[in-house]
Amino acid sequence: GKVTEREASALLEAARASELEAAELAAVERALTHPTGLDDLPPFELGEDEREYVYALALFLSRADGIVVDSEREAIRALGD
């Protein structure tokens, strides 16, 4: 799917609220202009709290523009697995 302007704004707001370092915030901004699919990410391990945070953030962002499309539902479902 495509990241809407509202979704991008919500993601940047969440990133700033998370007190990311400047380089990390720049990486978020780059990712918004050059999206990466979940299948393209290298494998990584997250703790239970981190998994819950990522899942909650995905839910929040998917609803940021008021519309949840099928590709967003599929991505969230994949995160839950």
Short mmCIF file of N, CA and C in Angstrom, two decimals:
data_model
loop_
_atom_site.label_atom_id
_atom_site.label_comp_id
_atom_site.label_asym_id
_atom_site.label_seq_id
_atom_site.Cartn_x
_atom_site.Cartn_y
_atom_site.Cartn_z
N GLY A 1 0.81 -1.18 0.00
CA GLY A 1 0.00 0.00 0.00
C GLY A 1 0.85 1.25 0.00
N LYS A 2 0.19 2.35 -0.04
CA LYS A 2 0.86 3.65 -0.04
C LYS A 2 0.62 4.33 1.30
N VAL A 3 1.63 4.97 1.79
CA VAL A 3 1.52 5.72 3.04
C VAL A 3 0.89 7.08 2.72
N THR A 4 -0.23 7.36 3.35
CA THR A 4 -0.89 8.65 3.13
C THR A 4 -0.16 9.74 3.91
N GLU A 5 -0.47 10.97 3.57
CA GLU A 5 0.15 12.10 4.27
C GLU A 5 -0.20 12.07 5.76
N ARG A 6 -1.45 11.72 6.07
CA ARG A 6 -1.86 11.64 7.48
C ARG A 6 -1.12 10.54 8.22
N GLU A 7 -0.94 9.39 7.56
CA GLU A 7 -0.21 8.29 8.17
C GLU A 7 1.24 8.66 8.40
N ALA A 8 1.85 9.31 7.40
CA ALA A 8 3.24 9.73 7.53
C ALA A 8 3.39 10.72 8.67
N SER A 9 2.47 11.64 8.78
CA SER A 9 2.50 12.62 9.86
C SER A 9 2.38 11.94 11.22
N ALA A 10 1.47 10.96 11.32
CA ALA A 10 1.28 10.24 12.58
C ALA A 10 2.53 9.45 12.94
N LEU A 11 3.15 8.83 11.94
CA LEU A 11 4.37 8.07 12.20
C LEU A 11 5.50 8.97 12.67
N LEU A 12 5.68 10.11 12.02
CA LEU A 12 6.72 11.04 12.45
C LEU A 12 6.45 11.58 13.85
N GLU A 13 5.20 11.83 14.15
CA GLU A 13 4.84 12.29 15.50
C GLU A 13 5.18 11.23 16.54
N ALA A 14 4.85 9.98 16.23
CA ALA A 14 5.16 8.87 17.14
C ALA A 14 6.68 8.71 17.29
N ALA A 15 7.40 8.85 16.20
CA ALA A 15 8.87 8.72 16.24
C ALA A 15 9.47 9.82 17.11
N ARG A 16 8.99 11.03 16.95
CA ARG A 16 9.50 12.15 17.76
C ARG A 16 9.16 11.94 19.24
N ALA A 17 7.96 11.45 19.50
CA ALA A 17 7.54 11.21 20.88
C ALA A 17 8.37 10.11 21.53
N SER A 18 8.92 9.22 20.71
CA SER A 18 9.75 8.13 21.22
C SER A 18 11.18 8.58 21.50
N GLU A 19 11.44 9.86 21.26
CA GLU A 19 12.75 10.46 21.53
C GLU A 19 13.88 9.75 20.79
N LEU A 20 13.66 9.49 19.50
CA LEU A 20 14.69 8.88 18.68
C LEU A 20 15.85 9.84 18.48
N GLU A 21 17.02 9.28 18.28
CA GLU A 21 18.20 10.08 17.92
C GLU A 21 17.97 10.65 16.52
N ALA A 22 18.73 11.69 16.17
CA ALA A 22 18.56 12.36 14.88
C ALA A 22 18.73 11.38 13.71
N ALA A 23 19.71 10.50 13.80
CA ALA A 23 19.95 9.54 12.71
C ALA A 23 18.78 8.55 12.59
N GLU A 24 18.23 8.15 13.71
CA GLU A 24 17.09 7.23 13.69
C GLU A 24 15.85 7.91 13.11
N LEU A 25 15.64 9.16 13.48
CA LEU A 25 14.52 9.93 12.96
C LEU A 25 14.68 10.13 11.44
N ALA A 26 15.90 10.39 11.01
CA ALA A 26 16.16 10.53 9.57
C ALA A 26 15.87 9.22 8.84
N ALA A 27 16.17 8.09 9.47
CA ALA A 27 15.88 6.79 8.86
C ALA A 27 14.37 6.59 8.71
N VAL A 28 13.61 7.03 9.70
CA VAL A 28 12.14 6.95 9.61
C VAL A 28 11.66 7.80 8.44
N GLU A 29 12.18 9.00 8.34
CA GLU A 29 11.78 9.90 7.25
C GLU A 29 12.13 9.30 5.89
N ARG A 30 13.31 8.67 5.76
CA ARG A 30 13.70 8.01 4.51
C ARG A 30 12.76 6.85 4.19
N ALA A 31 12.41 6.10 5.21
CA ALA A 31 11.54 4.94 5.01
C ALA A 31 10.16 5.37 4.50
N LEU A 32 9.73 6.56 4.85
CA LEU A 32 8.44 7.05 4.40
C LEU A 32 8.46 7.37 2.91
N THR A 33 9.61 7.71 2.37
CA THR A 33 9.71 8.01 0.95
C THR A 33 10.18 6.81 0.14
N HIS A 34 10.76 5.82 0.80
CA HIS A 34 11.23 4.59 0.15
C HIS A 34 10.78 3.38 0.98
N PRO A 35 9.47 3.05 0.92
CA PRO A 35 8.93 1.98 1.78
C PRO A 35 9.57 0.61 1.51
N THR A 36 9.62 -0.20 2.54
CA THR A 36 10.13 -1.56 2.48
C THR A 36 9.04 -2.50 2.96
N GLY A 37 8.82 -3.58 2.22
CA GLY A 37 7.83 -4.56 2.62
C GLY A 37 8.34 -5.42 3.76
N LEU A 38 7.43 -6.00 4.52
CA LEU A 38 7.83 -6.87 5.64
C LEU A 38 8.71 -8.02 5.17
N ASP A 39 8.42 -8.57 3.99
CA ASP A 39 9.21 -9.68 3.47
C ASP A 39 10.63 -9.27 3.10
N ASP A 40 10.86 -7.97 2.92
CA ASP A 40 12.19 -7.48 2.55
C ASP A 40 13.09 -7.19 3.75
N LEU A 41 12.53 -7.26 4.94
CA LEU A 41 13.30 -6.97 6.15
C LEU A 41 14.10 -8.21 6.57
N PRO A 42 15.30 -7.99 7.10
CA PRO A 42 16.06 -9.14 7.59
C PRO A 42 15.39 -9.69 8.85
N PRO A 43 15.60 -10.98 9.13
CA PRO A 43 15.02 -11.55 10.35
C PRO A 43 15.59 -10.85 11.60
N PHE A 44 14.75 -10.66 12.57
CA PHE A 44 15.21 -10.07 13.83
C PHE A 44 14.33 -10.58 14.95
N GLU A 45 14.87 -10.52 16.13
CA GLU A 45 14.15 -11.00 17.31
C GLU A 45 13.70 -9.81 18.15
N LEU A 46 12.46 -9.86 18.58
CA LEU A 46 11.94 -8.84 19.48
C LEU A 46 11.44 -9.51 20.74
N GLY A 47 11.61 -8.83 21.85
CA GLY A 47 11.05 -9.30 23.10
C GLY A 47 9.54 -9.12 23.09
N GLU A 48 8.87 -9.69 24.07
CA GLU A 48 7.40 -9.62 24.12
C GLU A 48 6.91 -8.18 24.17
N ASP A 49 7.53 -7.34 24.98
CA ASP A 49 7.12 -5.93 25.08
C ASP A 49 7.32 -5.21 23.75
N GLU A 50 8.43 -5.49 23.08
CA GLU A 50 8.72 -4.85 21.80
C GLU A 50 7.71 -5.30 20.74
N ARG A 51 7.36 -6.58 20.73
CA ARG A 51 6.37 -7.08 19.77
C ARG A 51 5.03 -6.40 19.99
N GLU A 52 4.62 -6.26 21.24
CA GLU A 52 3.35 -5.60 21.55
C GLU A 52 3.38 -4.14 21.09
N TYR A 53 4.52 -3.46 21.31
CA TYR A 53 4.65 -2.06 20.91
C TYR A 53 4.55 -1.92 19.39
N VAL A 54 5.27 -2.76 18.65
CA VAL A 54 5.24 -2.71 17.19
C VAL A 54 3.83 -2.99 16.68
N TYR A 55 3.18 -3.98 17.25
CA TYR A 55 1.82 -4.32 16.84
C TYR A 55 0.86 -3.15 17.11
N ALA A 56 0.95 -2.57 18.30
CA ALA A 56 0.08 -1.44 18.64
C ALA A 56 0.35 -0.25 17.73
N LEU A 57 1.62 0.01 17.43
CA LEU A 57 1.97 1.11 16.54
C LEU A 57 1.42 0.85 15.14
N ALA A 58 1.50 -0.38 14.67
CA ALA A 58 0.96 -0.73 13.36
C ALA A 58 -0.56 -0.50 13.32
N LEU A 59 -1.25 -0.89 14.38
CA LEU A 59 -2.70 -0.65 14.45
C LEU A 59 -3.00 0.84 14.42
N PHE A 60 -2.26 1.61 15.21
CA PHE A 60 -2.44 3.06 15.27
C PHE A 60 -2.23 3.69 13.89
N LEU A 61 -1.14 3.32 13.23
CA LEU A 61 -0.82 3.92 11.94
C LEU A 61 -1.81 3.50 10.86
N SER A 62 -2.28 2.27 10.92
CA SER A 62 -3.22 1.82 9.89
C SER A 62 -4.52 2.61 9.94
N ARG A 63 -4.85 3.12 11.10
CA ARG A 63 -6.10 3.88 11.25
C ARG A 63 -5.90 5.39 11.21
N ALA A 64 -4.68 5.84 11.03
CA ALA A 64 -4.38 7.27 11.10
C ALA A 64 -5.13 8.08 10.05
N ASP A 65 -5.38 7.48 8.89
CA ASP A 65 -6.09 8.22 7.84
C ASP A 65 -7.58 7.89 7.80
N GLY A 66 -8.03 7.08 8.77
CA GLY A 66 -9.44 6.74 8.85
C GLY A 66 -9.87 5.61 7.94
N ILE A 67 -8.93 5.06 7.18
CA ILE A 67 -9.24 3.98 6.24
C ILE A 67 -8.21 2.87 6.42
N VAL A 68 -8.68 1.64 6.65
CA VAL A 68 -7.78 0.49 6.75
C VAL A 68 -8.00 -0.36 5.50
N VAL A 69 -6.97 -0.43 4.65
CA VAL A 69 -7.09 -1.18 3.39
C VAL A 69 -6.59 -2.61 3.59
N ASP A 70 -6.90 -3.47 2.63
CA ASP A 70 -6.55 -4.88 2.74
C ASP A 70 -5.06 -5.11 2.95
N SER A 71 -4.21 -4.35 2.27
CA SER A 71 -2.76 -4.55 2.43
C SER A 71 -2.32 -4.23 3.86
N GLU A 72 -2.97 -3.25 4.49
CA GLU A 72 -2.66 -2.93 5.89
C GLU A 72 -3.13 -4.07 6.80
N ARG A 73 -4.31 -4.58 6.53
CA ARG A 73 -4.82 -5.72 7.32
C ARG A 73 -3.87 -6.91 7.22
N GLU A 74 -3.40 -7.19 5.99
CA GLU A 74 -2.49 -8.32 5.78
C GLU A 74 -1.17 -8.12 6.53
N ALA A 75 -0.63 -6.89 6.49
CA ALA A 75 0.62 -6.60 7.18
C ALA A 75 0.46 -6.76 8.69
N ILE A 76 -0.66 -6.29 9.22
CA ILE A 76 -0.92 -6.41 10.66
C ILE A 76 -1.09 -7.87 11.03
N ARG A 77 -1.78 -8.61 10.21
CA ARG A 77 -1.96 -10.05 10.45
C ARG A 77 -0.59 -10.73 10.48
N ALA A 78 0.30 -10.37 9.54
CA ALA A 78 1.64 -10.95 9.49
C ALA A 78 2.44 -10.60 10.75
N LEU A 79 2.28 -9.38 11.24
CA LEU A 79 2.97 -8.98 12.47
C LEU A 79 2.49 -9.79 13.66
N GLY A 80 1.22 -10.17 13.64
CA GLY A 80 0.66 -10.92 14.75
C GLY A 80 1.09 -12.37 14.78
N ASP A 81 1.62 -12.86 13.66
CA ASP A 81 2.05 -14.27 13.60
C ASP A 81 3.38 -14.48 14.27
#
